[in-house]
Amino acid sequence: MAERLVQVFSKKQIASRVRELGAMITASYAERPQPLVLVCVLKGSFIFAADLARAIKLSVRVEFLGVRSYEETTSTGVVQITQDLVQPIEDCDVLLVEDIVDTGLTMKHLLGHLGIRQPHSMRVCALLHKPSRSKVELTVDYVGFSIPDLFVVGYGLDISERYRNLPYLAVVEGA
Ligand code: 5GP
């Protein structure tokens, strides 16, 4: 069966929600004296983080964290750090920017991994959240969209490295 993309959020809906998230984050950190450290969790959040960074009207520092936690469309439950932060985050306000929180296993692991470096604060911003799939206790401080148990692609999210450059979010039928 040929693959067919079914749009779940349009380019316009995403842009509008990213602006709202940026405004919320700007308001939350407005009183902080130091730059906010955005930790872009690679690869899936690279497009979201780029847009979100520009929607935050504060001084920010950007760091990248490479993570592998998925094989095809099934969670392995194993989280591998493929690229670590370059600069220290001790005493910093850190915002982890993730494409999607599914079971929450990856984010839980990353919070532990970065938490031992003693940041001043650490919060999570995820473009997408699947609350029904949650396997761990986790607070996602800023959520773009909550979605049911669907496997989505586009806007940075892939299936076997494909569809990351799709400008909207979609479900692949027949994959
Ligand atoms: P978790 O550890 O929360 O189960 O999974 C987090 C990671 O799994 C995400 O960062 C993402 O890479 C991948 N993932 C989970 N759900 C989806 C999905 O619907 N689509 C895509 N493309 N990746 C997903």
JSON list of C-alpha atoms and ligand atoms in Angstrom, two decimals:
[
{"chain": "A", "resi": 1, "resn": "MET", "atom": "CA", "xyz": [0.00, 0.00, 0.00]},
{"chain": "A", "resi": 2, "resn": "ALA", "atom": "CA", "xyz": [1.38, 3.43, -0.94]},
{"chain": "A", "resi": 3, "resn": "GLU", "atom": "CA", "xyz": [2.13, 5.88, 1.88]},
{"chain": "A", "resi": 4, "resn": "ARG", "atom": "CA", "xyz": [-0.26, 8.80, 2.28]},
{"chain": "A", "resi": 5, "resn": "LEU", "atom": "CA", "xyz": [0.26, 11.84, 4.52]},
{"chain": "A", "resi": 6, "resn": "VAL", "atom": "CA", "xyz": [-2.74, 13.07, 6.49]},
{"chain": "A", "resi": 7, "resn": "GLN", "atom": "CA", "xyz": [-2.23, 16.54, 7.98]},
{"chain": "A", "resi": 8, "resn": "VAL", "atom": "CA", "xyz": [-2.94, 16.89, 11.72]},
{"chain": "A", "resi": 9, "resn": "PHE", "atom": "CA", "xyz": [-1.64, 20.45, 12.30]},
{"chain": "A", "resi": 10, "resn": "SER", "atom": "CA", "xyz": [-1.08, 22.99, 9.52]},
{"chain": "A", "resi": 11, "resn": "LYS", "atom": "CA", "xyz": [1.91, 25.28, 9.11]},
{"chain": "A", "resi": 12, "resn": "LYS", "atom": "CA", "xyz": [-0.30, 28.18, 10.23]},
{"chain": "A", "resi": 13, "resn": "GLN", "atom": "CA", "xyz": [-1.57, 26.38, 13.36]},
{"chain": "A", "resi": 14, "resn": "ILE", "atom": "CA", "xyz": [1.98, 25.46, 14.36]},
{"chain": "A", "resi": 15, "resn": "ALA", "atom": "CA", "xyz": [3.27, 29.01, 13.82]},
{"chain": "A", "resi": 16, "resn": "SER", "atom": "CA", "xyz": [0.44, 30.45, 15.90]},
{"chain": "A", "resi": 17, "resn": "ARG", "atom": "CA", "xyz": [1.01, 27.99, 18.77]},
{"chain": "A", "resi": 18, "resn": "VAL", "atom": "CA", "xyz": [4.79, 28.56, 18.72]},
{"chain": "A", "resi": 19, "resn": "ARG", "atom": "CA", "xyz": [4.16, 32.32, 19.06]},
{"chain": "A", "resi": 20, "resn": "GLU", "atom": "CA", "xyz": [1.93, 31.63, 22.09]},
{"chain": "A", "resi": 21, "resn": "LEU", "atom": "CA", "xyz": [4.53, 29.36, 23.69]},
{"chain": "A", "resi": 22, "resn": "GLY", "atom": "CA", "xyz": [7.20, 31.99, 23.09]},
{"chain": "A", "resi": 23, "resn": "ALA", "atom": "CA", "xyz": [5.05, 34.63, 24.80]},
{"chain": "A", "resi": 24, "resn": "MET", "atom": "CA", "xyz": [4.39, 32.33, 27.80]},
{"chain": "A", "resi": 25, "resn": "ILE", "atom": "CA", "xyz": [8.07, 31.50, 28.19]},
{"chain": "A", "resi": 26, "resn": "THR", "atom": "CA", "xyz": [9.05, 35.16, 27.80]},
{"chain": "A", "resi": 27, "resn": "ALA", "atom": "CA", "xyz": [6.63, 36.11, 30.59]},
{"chain": "A", "resi": 28, "resn": "SER", "atom": "CA", "xyz": [7.82, 33.28, 32.87]},
{"chain": "A", "resi": 29, "resn": "TYR", "atom": "CA", "xyz": [11.50, 34.17, 32.67]},
{"chain": "A", "resi": 30, "resn": "ALA", "atom": "CA", "xyz": [11.24, 37.97, 32.24]},
{"chain": "A", "resi": 31, "resn": "GLU", "atom": "CA", "xyz": [12.53, 38.72, 35.74]},
{"chain": "A", "resi": 32, "resn": "ARG", "atom": "CA", "xyz": [15.55, 36.39, 35.53]},
{"chain": "A", "resi": 33, "resn": "PRO", "atom": "CA", "xyz": [18.87, 38.26, 35.33]},
{"chain": "A", "resi": 34, "resn": "GLN", "atom": "CA", "xyz": [20.74, 35.69, 33.21]},
{"chain": "A", "resi": 35, "resn": "PRO", "atom": "CA", "xyz": [20.15, 34.33, 29.68]},
{"chain": "A", "resi": 36, "resn": "LEU", "atom": "CA", "xyz": [17.79, 31.38, 29.38]},
{"chain": "A", "resi": 37, "resn": "VAL", "atom": "CA", "xyz": [19.59, 28.24, 28.18]},
{"chain": "A", "resi": 38, "resn": "LEU", "atom": "CA", "xyz": [17.56, 26.46, 25.49]},
{"chain": "A", "resi": 39, "resn": "VAL", "atom": "CA", "xyz": [18.62, 22.83, 25.20]},
{"chain": "A", "resi": 40, "resn": "CYS", "atom": "CA", "xyz": [17.50, 21.60, 21.78]},
{"chain": "A", "resi": 41, "resn": "VAL", "atom": "CA", "xyz": [17.05, 17.82, 21.92]},
{"chain": "A", "resi": 42, "resn": "LEU", "atom": "CA", "xyz": [18.26, 16.46, 18.58]},
{"chain": "A", "resi": 43, "resn": "LYS", "atom": "CA", "xyz": [17.32, 15.56, 16.10]},
{"chain": "A", "resi": 44, "resn": "GLY", "atom": "CA", "xyz": [13.55, 15.90, 16.27]},
{"chain": "A", "resi": 45, "resn": "SER", "atom": "CA", "xyz": [13.30, 19.36, 17.83]},
{"chain": "A", "resi": 46, "resn": "PHE", "atom": "CA", "xyz": [15.67, 21.25, 15.52]},
{"chain": "A", "resi": 47, "resn": "ILE", "atom": "CA", "xyz": [12.94, 23.06, 13.57]},
{"chain": "A", "resi": 48, "resn": "PHE", "atom": "CA", "xyz": [10.71, 23.66, 16.59]},
{"chain": "A", "resi": 49, "resn": "ALA", "atom": "CA", "xyz": [13.65, 24.98, 18.65]},
{"chain": "A", "resi": 50, "resn": "ALA", "atom": "CA", "xyz": [14.70, 27.34, 15.85]},
{"chain": "A", "resi": 51, "resn": "ASP", "atom": "CA", "xyz": [11.19, 28.83, 15.64]},
{"chain": "A", "resi": 52, "resn": "LEU", "atom": "CA", "xyz": [10.67, 28.86, 19.41]},
{"chain": "A", "resi": 53, "resn": "ALA", "atom": "CA", "xyz": [14.01, 30.63, 20.02]},
{"chain": "A", "resi": 54, "resn": "ARG", "atom": "CA", "xyz": [12.86, 33.45, 17.74]},
{"chain": "A", "resi": 55, "resn": "ALA", "atom": "CA", "xyz": [9.49, 33.67, 19.51]},
{"chain": "A", "resi": 56, "resn": "ILE", "atom": "CA", "xyz": [11.17, 34.16, 22.91]},
{"chain": "A", "resi": 57, "resn": "LYS", "atom": "CA", "xyz": [11.84, 37.84, 23.46]},
{"chain": "A", "resi": 58, "resn": "LEU", "atom": "CA", "xyz": [14.67, 37.40, 25.96]},
{"chain": "A", "resi": 59, "resn": "SER", "atom": "CA", "xyz": [18.39, 36.81, 25.86]},
{"chain": "A", "resi": 60, "resn": "VAL", "atom": "CA", "xyz": [18.92, 33.09, 25.19]},
{"chain": "A", "resi": 61, "resn": "ARG", "atom": "CA", "xyz": [21.86, 30.71, 24.89]},
{"chain": "A", "resi": 62, "resn": "VAL", "atom": "CA", "xyz": [21.37, 27.64, 22.70]},
{"chain": "A", "resi": 63, "resn": "GLU", "atom": "CA", "xyz": [22.82, 24.20, 23.40]},
{"chain": "A", "resi": 64, "resn": "PHE", "atom": "CA", "xyz": [22.30, 20.91, 21.58]},
{"chain": "A", "resi": 65, "resn": "LEU", "atom": "CA", "xyz": [21.86, 17.47, 23.06]},
{"chain": "A", "resi": 66, "resn": "GLY", "atom": "CA", "xyz": [21.88, 14.45, 20.76]},
{"chain": "A", "resi": 67, "resn": "VAL", "atom": "CA", "xyz": [19.62, 11.60, 21.84]},
{"chain": "A", "resi": 68, "resn": "ARG", "atom": "CA", "xyz": [18.54, 8.30, 20.32]},
{"chain": "A", "resi": 69, "resn": "SER", "atom": "CA", "xyz": [15.61, 6.53, 21.89]},
{"chain": "A", "resi": 70, "resn": "TYR", "atom": "CA", "xyz": [13.60, 5.05, 19.07]},
{"chain": "A", "resi": 71, "resn": "GLU", "atom": "CA", "xyz": [13.94, 2.36, 16.45]},
{"chain": "A", "resi": 72, "resn": "GLU", "atom": "CA", "xyz": [11.42, 2.91, 13.66]},
{"chain": "A", "resi": 73, "resn": "THR", "atom": "CA", "xyz": [8.08, 3.55, 15.39]},
{"chain": "A", "resi": 74, "resn": "THR", "atom": "CA", "xyz": [8.57, 1.50, 18.57]},
{"chain": "A", "resi": 75, "resn": "SER", "atom": "CA", "xyz": [10.05, 2.79, 21.83]},
{"chain": "A", "resi": 76, "resn": "THR", "atom": "CA", "xyz": [13.15, 0.81, 22.80]},
{"chain": "A", "resi": 77, "resn": "GLY", "atom": "CA", "xyz": [13.11, 2.29, 26.30]},
{"chain": "A", "resi": 78, "resn": "VAL", "atom": "CA", "xyz": [16.88, 2.70, 25.89]},
{"chain": "A", "resi": 79, "resn": "VAL", "atom": "CA", "xyz": [18.13, 6.27, 25.79]},
{"chain": "A", "resi": 80, "resn": "GLN", "atom": "CA", "xyz": [21.53, 6.90, 24.23]},
{"chain": "A", "resi": 81, "resn": "ILE", "atom": "CA", "xyz": [23.29, 10.31, 24.41]},
{"chain": "A", "resi": 82, "resn": "THR", "atom": "CA", "xyz": [24.94, 10.81, 21.03]},
{"chain": "A", "resi": 83, "resn": "GLN", "atom": "CA", "xyz": [26.09, 14.41, 21.61]},
{"chain": "A", "resi": 84, "resn": "ASP", "atom": "CA", "xyz": [26.53, 16.24, 24.91]},
{"chain": "A", "resi": 85, "resn": "LEU", "atom": "CA", "xyz": [26.28, 19.97, 25.78]},
{"chain": "A", "resi": 86, "resn": "VAL", "atom": "CA", "xyz": [29.34, 22.09, 25.05]},
{"chain": "A", "resi": 87, "resn": "GLN", "atom": "CA", "xyz": [28.98, 24.70, 27.84]},
{"chain": "A", "resi": 88, "resn": "PRO", "atom": "CA", "xyz": [28.26, 24.08, 31.54]},
{"chain": "A", "resi": 89, "resn": "ILE", "atom": "CA", "xyz": [24.74, 24.71, 32.85]},
{"chain": "A", "resi": 90, "resn": "GLU", "atom": "CA", "xyz": [25.51, 25.06, 36.56]},
{"chain": "A", "resi": 91, "resn": "ASP", "atom": "CA", "xyz": [23.34, 27.81, 38.14]},
{"chain": "A", "resi": 92, "resn": "CYS", "atom": "CA", "xyz": [21.59, 28.42, 34.79]},
{"chain": "A", "resi": 93, "resn": "ASP", "atom": "CA", "xyz": [17.89, 28.48, 33.96]},
{"chain": "A", "resi": 94, "resn": "VAL", "atom": "CA", "xyz": [17.51, 25.60, 31.51]},
{"chain": "A", "resi": 95, "resn": "LEU", "atom": "CA", "xyz": [14.60, 24.90, 29.18]},
{"chain": "A", "resi": 96, "resn": "LEU", "atom": "CA", "xyz": [14.68, 21.50, 27.48]},
{"chain": "A", "resi": 97, "resn": "VAL", "atom": "CA", "xyz": [13.08, 21.78, 24.05]},
{"chain": "A", "resi": 98, "resn": "GLU", "atom": "CA", "xyz": [11.73, 18.45, 22.84]},
{"chain": "A", "resi": 99, "resn": "ASP", "atom": "CA", "xyz": [9.72, 17.52, 19.76]},
{"chain": "A", "resi": 100, "resn": "ILE", "atom": "CA", "xyz": [7.41, 15.05, 21.46]},
{"chain": "A", "resi": 101, "resn": "VAL", "atom": "CA", "xyz": [6.92, 13.47, 24.87]},
{"chain": "A", "resi": 102, "resn": "ASP", "atom": "CA", "xyz": [5.48, 10.01, 24.30]},
{"chain": "A", "resi": 103, "resn": "THR", "atom": "CA", "xyz": [6.13, 7.50, 27.14]},
{"chain": "A", "resi": 104, "resn": "GLY", "atom": "CA", "xyz": [8.19, 10.19, 28.92]},
{"chain": "A", "resi": 105, "resn": "LEU", "atom": "CA", "xyz": [11.15, 7.80, 29.35]},
{"chain": "A", "resi": 106, "resn": "THR", "atom": "CA", "xyz": [13.52, 9.94, 27.27]},
{"chain": "A", "resi": 107, "resn": "MET", "atom": "CA", "xyz": [12.66, 13.16, 29.08]},
{"chain": "A", "resi": 108, "resn": "LYS", "atom": "CA", "xyz": [12.88, 11.53, 32.51]},
{"chain": "A", "resi": 109, "resn": "HIS", "atom": "CA", "xyz": [16.34, 10.25, 31.60]},
{"chain": "A", "resi": 110, "resn": "LEU", "atom": "CA", "xyz": [17.47, 13.65, 30.29]},
{"chain": "A", "resi": 111, "resn": "LEU", "atom": "CA", "xyz": [16.24, 15.48, 33.39]},
{"chain": "A", "resi": 112, "resn": "GLY", "atom": "CA", "xyz": [18.37, 13.11, 35.49]},
{"chain": "A", "resi": 113, "resn": "HIS", "atom": "CA", "xyz": [21.34, 13.41, 33.13]},
{"chain": "A", "resi": 114, "resn": "LEU", "atom": "CA", "xyz": [21.31, 17.23, 33.26]},
{"chain": "A", "resi": 115, "resn": "GLY", "atom": "CA", "xyz": [20.02, 17.60, 36.82]},
{"chain": "A", "resi": 116, "resn": "ILE", "atom": "CA", "xyz": [23.29, 16.39, 38.34]},
{"chain": "A", "resi": 117, "resn": "ARG", "atom": "CA", "xyz": [25.03, 19.42, 36.74]},
{"chain": "A", "resi": 118, "resn": "GLN", "atom": "CA", "xyz": [23.12, 21.59, 39.21]},
{"chain": "A", "resi": 119, "resn": "PRO", "atom": "CA", "xyz": [21.25, 24.07, 37.02]},
{"chain": "A", "resi": 120, "resn": "HIS", "atom": "CA", "xyz": [19.37, 26.84, 38.88]},
{"chain": "A", "resi": 121, "resn": "SER", "atom": "CA", "xyz": [16.12, 25.60, 37.32]},
{"chain": "A", "resi": 122, "resn": "MET", "atom": "CA", "xyz": [15.05, 23.11, 34.68]},
{"chain": "A", "resi": 123, "resn": "ARG", "atom": "CA", "xyz": [11.78, 23.04, 32.76]},
{"chain": "A", "resi": 124, "resn": "VAL", "atom": "CA", "xyz": [10.47, 21.17, 29.72]},
{"chain": "A", "resi": 125, "resn": "CYS", "atom": "CA", "xyz": [8.82, 22.51, 26.57]},
{"chain": "A", "resi": 126, "resn": "ALA", "atom": "CA", "xyz": [7.47, 19.92, 24.13]},
{"chain": "A", "resi": 127, "resn": "LEU", "atom": "CA", "xyz": [5.77, 20.66, 20.84]},
{"chain": "A", "resi": 128, "resn": "LEU", "atom": "CA", "xyz": [3.65, 17.52, 21.22]},
{"chain": "A", "resi": 129, "resn": "HIS", "atom": "CA", "xyz": [2.55, 15.43, 24.18]},
{"chain": "A", "resi": 130, "resn": "LYS", "atom": "CA", "xyz": [0.78, 12.06, 24.19]},
{"chain": "A", "resi": 131, "resn": "PRO", "atom": "CA", "xyz": [-0.61, 11.90, 27.75]},
{"chain": "A", "resi": 132, "resn": "SER", "atom": "CA", "xyz": [-2.31, 8.53, 27.18]},
{"chain": "A", "resi": 133, "resn": "ARG", "atom": "CA", "xyz": [1.10, 6.88, 26.53]},
{"chain": "A", "resi": 134, "resn": "SER", "atom": "CA", "xyz": [2.79, 8.17, 29.68]},
{"chain": "A", "resi": 135, "resn": "LYS", "atom": "CA", "xyz": [4.81, 5.54, 31.62]},
{"chain": "A", "resi": 136, "resn": "VAL", "atom": "CA", "xyz": [6.49, 7.85, 34.15]},
{"chain": "A", "resi": 137, "resn": "GLU", "atom": "CA", "xyz": [5.59, 10.77, 36.45]},
{"chain": "A", "resi": 138, "resn": "LEU", "atom": "CA", "xyz": [6.68, 13.85, 34.50]},
{"chain": "A", "resi": 139, "resn": "THR", "atom": "CA", "xyz": [5.69, 17.51, 34.32]},
{"chain": "A", "resi": 140, "resn": "VAL", "atom": "CA", "xyz": [5.80, 19.00, 30.85]},
{"chain": "A", "resi": 141, "resn": "ASP", "atom": "CA", "xyz": [5.76, 22.72, 31.66]},
{"chain": "A", "resi": 142, "resn": "TYR", "atom": "CA", "xyz": [4.92, 24.02, 28.17]},
{"chain": "A", "resi": 143, "resn": "VAL", "atom": "CA", "xyz": [3.01, 21.89, 25.65]},
{"chain": "A", "resi": 144, "resn": "GLY", "atom": "CA", "xyz": [2.28, 22.89, 22.07]},
{"chain": "A", "resi": 145, "resn": "PHE", "atom": "CA", "xyz": [-0.42, 20.30, 21.36]},
{"chain": "A", "resi": 146, "resn": "SER", "atom": "CA", "xyz": [-1.69, 17.27, 23.29]},
{"chain": "A", "resi": 147, "resn": "ILE", "atom": "CA", "xyz": [-2.46, 14.45, 20.87]},
{"chain": "A", "resi": 148, "resn": "PRO", "atom": "CA", "xyz": [-3.91, 10.93, 21.04]},
{"chain": "A", "resi": 149, "resn": "ASP", "atom": "CA", "xyz": [-1.80, 7.83, 20.40]},
{"chain": "A", "resi": 150, "resn": "LEU", "atom": "CA", "xyz": [-0.77, 8.60, 16.81]},
{"chain": "A", "resi": 151, "resn": "PHE", "atom": "CA", "xyz": [2.64, 8.41, 15.19]},
{"chain": "A", "resi": 152, "resn": "VAL", "atom": "CA", "xyz": [3.29, 11.82, 13.65]},
{"chain": "A", "resi": 153, "resn": "VAL", "atom": "CA", "xyz": [5.93, 13.14, 11.26]},
{"chain": "A", "resi": 154, "resn": "GLY", "atom": "CA", "xyz": [6.98, 16.52, 9.88]},
{"chain": "A", "resi": 155, "resn": "TYR", "atom": "CA", "xyz": [8.27, 19.80, 11.32]},
{"chain": "A", "resi": 156, "resn": "GLY", "atom": "CA", "xyz": [11.46, 17.99, 12.43]},
{"chain": "A", "resi": 157, "resn": "LEU", "atom": "CA", "xyz": [9.88, 14.63, 13.32]},
{"chain": "A", "resi": 158, "resn": "ASP", "atom": "CA", "xyz": [10.81, 11.62, 11.23]},
{"chain": "A", "resi": 159, "resn": "ILE", "atom": "CA", "xyz": [10.05, 8.06, 10.41]},
{"chain": "A", "resi": 160, "resn": "SER", "atom": "CA", "xyz": [13.33, 6.32, 9.56]},
{"chain": "A", "resi": 161, "resn": "GLU", "atom": "CA", "xyz": [14.87, 9.79, 8.94]},
{"chain": "A", "resi": 162, "resn": "ARG", "atom": "CA", "xyz": [12.21, 10.76, 6.38]},
{"chain": "A", "resi": 163, "resn": "TYR", "atom": "CA", "xyz": [9.69, 13.65, 6.44]},
{"chain": "A", "resi": 164, "resn": "ARG", "atom": "CA", "xyz": [11.66, 15.91, 8.84]},
{"chain": "A", "resi": 165, "resn": "ASN", "atom": "CA", "xyz": [11.44, 18.75, 6.29]},
{"chain": "A", "resi": 166, "resn": "LEU", "atom": "CA", "xyz": [7.66, 18.60, 5.92]},
{"chain": "A", "resi": 167, "resn": "PRO", "atom": "CA", "xyz": [6.40, 22.08, 6.93]},
{"chain": "A", "resi": 168, "resn": "TYR", "atom": "CA", "xyz": [3.33, 20.66, 8.72]},
{"chain": "A", "resi": 169, "resn": "LEU", "atom": "CA", "xyz": [2.59, 17.74, 11.10]},
{"chain": "A", "resi": 170, "resn": "ALA", "atom": "CA", "xyz": [1.03, 14.62, 9.64]},
{"chain": "A", "resi": 171, "resn": "VAL", "atom": "CA", "xyz": [0.21, 10.99, 10.20]},
{"chain": "A", "resi": 172, "resn": "VAL", "atom": "CA", "xyz": [1.58, 8.51, 7.66]},
{"chain": "A", "resi": 173, "resn": "GLU", "atom": "CA", "xyz": [-1.04, 6.06, 6.49]},
{"chain": "A", "resi": 174, "resn": "GLY", "atom": "CA", "xyz": [0.21, 2.78, 5.03]},
{"chain": "A", "resi": 175, "resn": "ALA", "atom": "CA", "xyz": [3.72, 3.10, 6.56]},
{"chain": "B", "resi": 1, "resn": "5GP", "atom": "P1", "xyz": [9.51, 8.75, 24.76]},
{"chain": "B", "resi": 1, "resn": "5GP", "atom": "O1", "xyz": [10.80, 8.40, 25.44]},
{"chain": "B", "resi": 1, "resn": "5GP", "atom": "O2", "xyz": [8.77, 9.90, 25.41]},
{"chain": "B", "resi": 1, "resn": "5GP", "atom": "O3", "xyz": [8.64, 7.53, 24.60]},
{"chain": "B", "resi": 1, "resn": "5GP", "atom": "O4", "xyz": [9.87, 9.14, 23.29]},
{"chain": "B", "resi": 1, "resn": "5GP", "atom": "C1", "xyz": [10.45, 10.31, 22.94]},
{"chain": "B", "resi": 1, "resn": "5GP", "atom": "C2", "xyz": [11.02, 10.26, 21.54]},
{"chain": "B", "resi": 1, "resn": "5GP", "atom": "O5", "xyz": [10.41, 9.24, 20.73]},
{"chain": "B", "resi": 1, "resn": "5GP", "atom": "C3", "xyz": [10.75, 11.55, 20.82]},
{"chain": "B", "resi": 1, "resn": "5GP", "atom": "O6", "xyz": [11.76, 12.50, 21.08]},
{"chain": "B", "resi": 1, "resn": "5GP", "atom": "C4", "xyz": [10.71, 11.11, 19.38]},
{"chain": "B", "resi": 1, "resn": "5GP", "atom": "O7", "xyz": [12.01, 11.09, 18.84]},
{"chain": "B", "resi": 1, "resn": "5GP", "atom": "C5", "xyz": [10.16, 9.70, 19.42]},
{"chain": "B", "resi": 1, "resn": "5GP", "atom": "N1", "xyz": [8.70, 9.67, 19.17]},
{"chain": "B", "resi": 1, "resn": "5GP", "atom": "C6", "xyz": [7.71, 9.40, 20.04]},
{"chain": "B", "resi": 1, "resn": "5GP", "atom": "N2", "xyz": [6.51, 9.50, 19.45]},
{"chain": "B", "resi": 1, "resn": "5GP", "atom": "C7", "xyz": [6.74, 9.86, 18.18]},
{"chain": "B", "resi": 1, "resn": "5GP", "atom": "C8", "xyz": [5.89, 10.17, 17.08]},
{"chain": "B", "resi": 1, "resn": "5GP", "atom": "O8", "xyz": [4.66, 10.14, 17.11]},
{"chain": "B", "resi": 1, "resn": "5GP", "atom": "N3", "xyz": [6.52, 10.50, 15.91]},
{"chain": "B", "resi": 1, "resn": "5GP", "atom": "C9", "xyz": [7.88, 10.57, 15.79]},
{"chain": "B", "resi": 1, "resn": "5GP", "atom": "N4", "xyz": [8.36, 10.90, 14.60]},
{"chain": "B", "resi": 1, "resn": "5GP", "atom": "N5", "xyz": [8.71, 10.32, 16.81]},
{"chain": "B", "resi": 1, "resn": "5GP", "atom": "C10", "xyz": [8.14, 9.96, 17.99]}
]
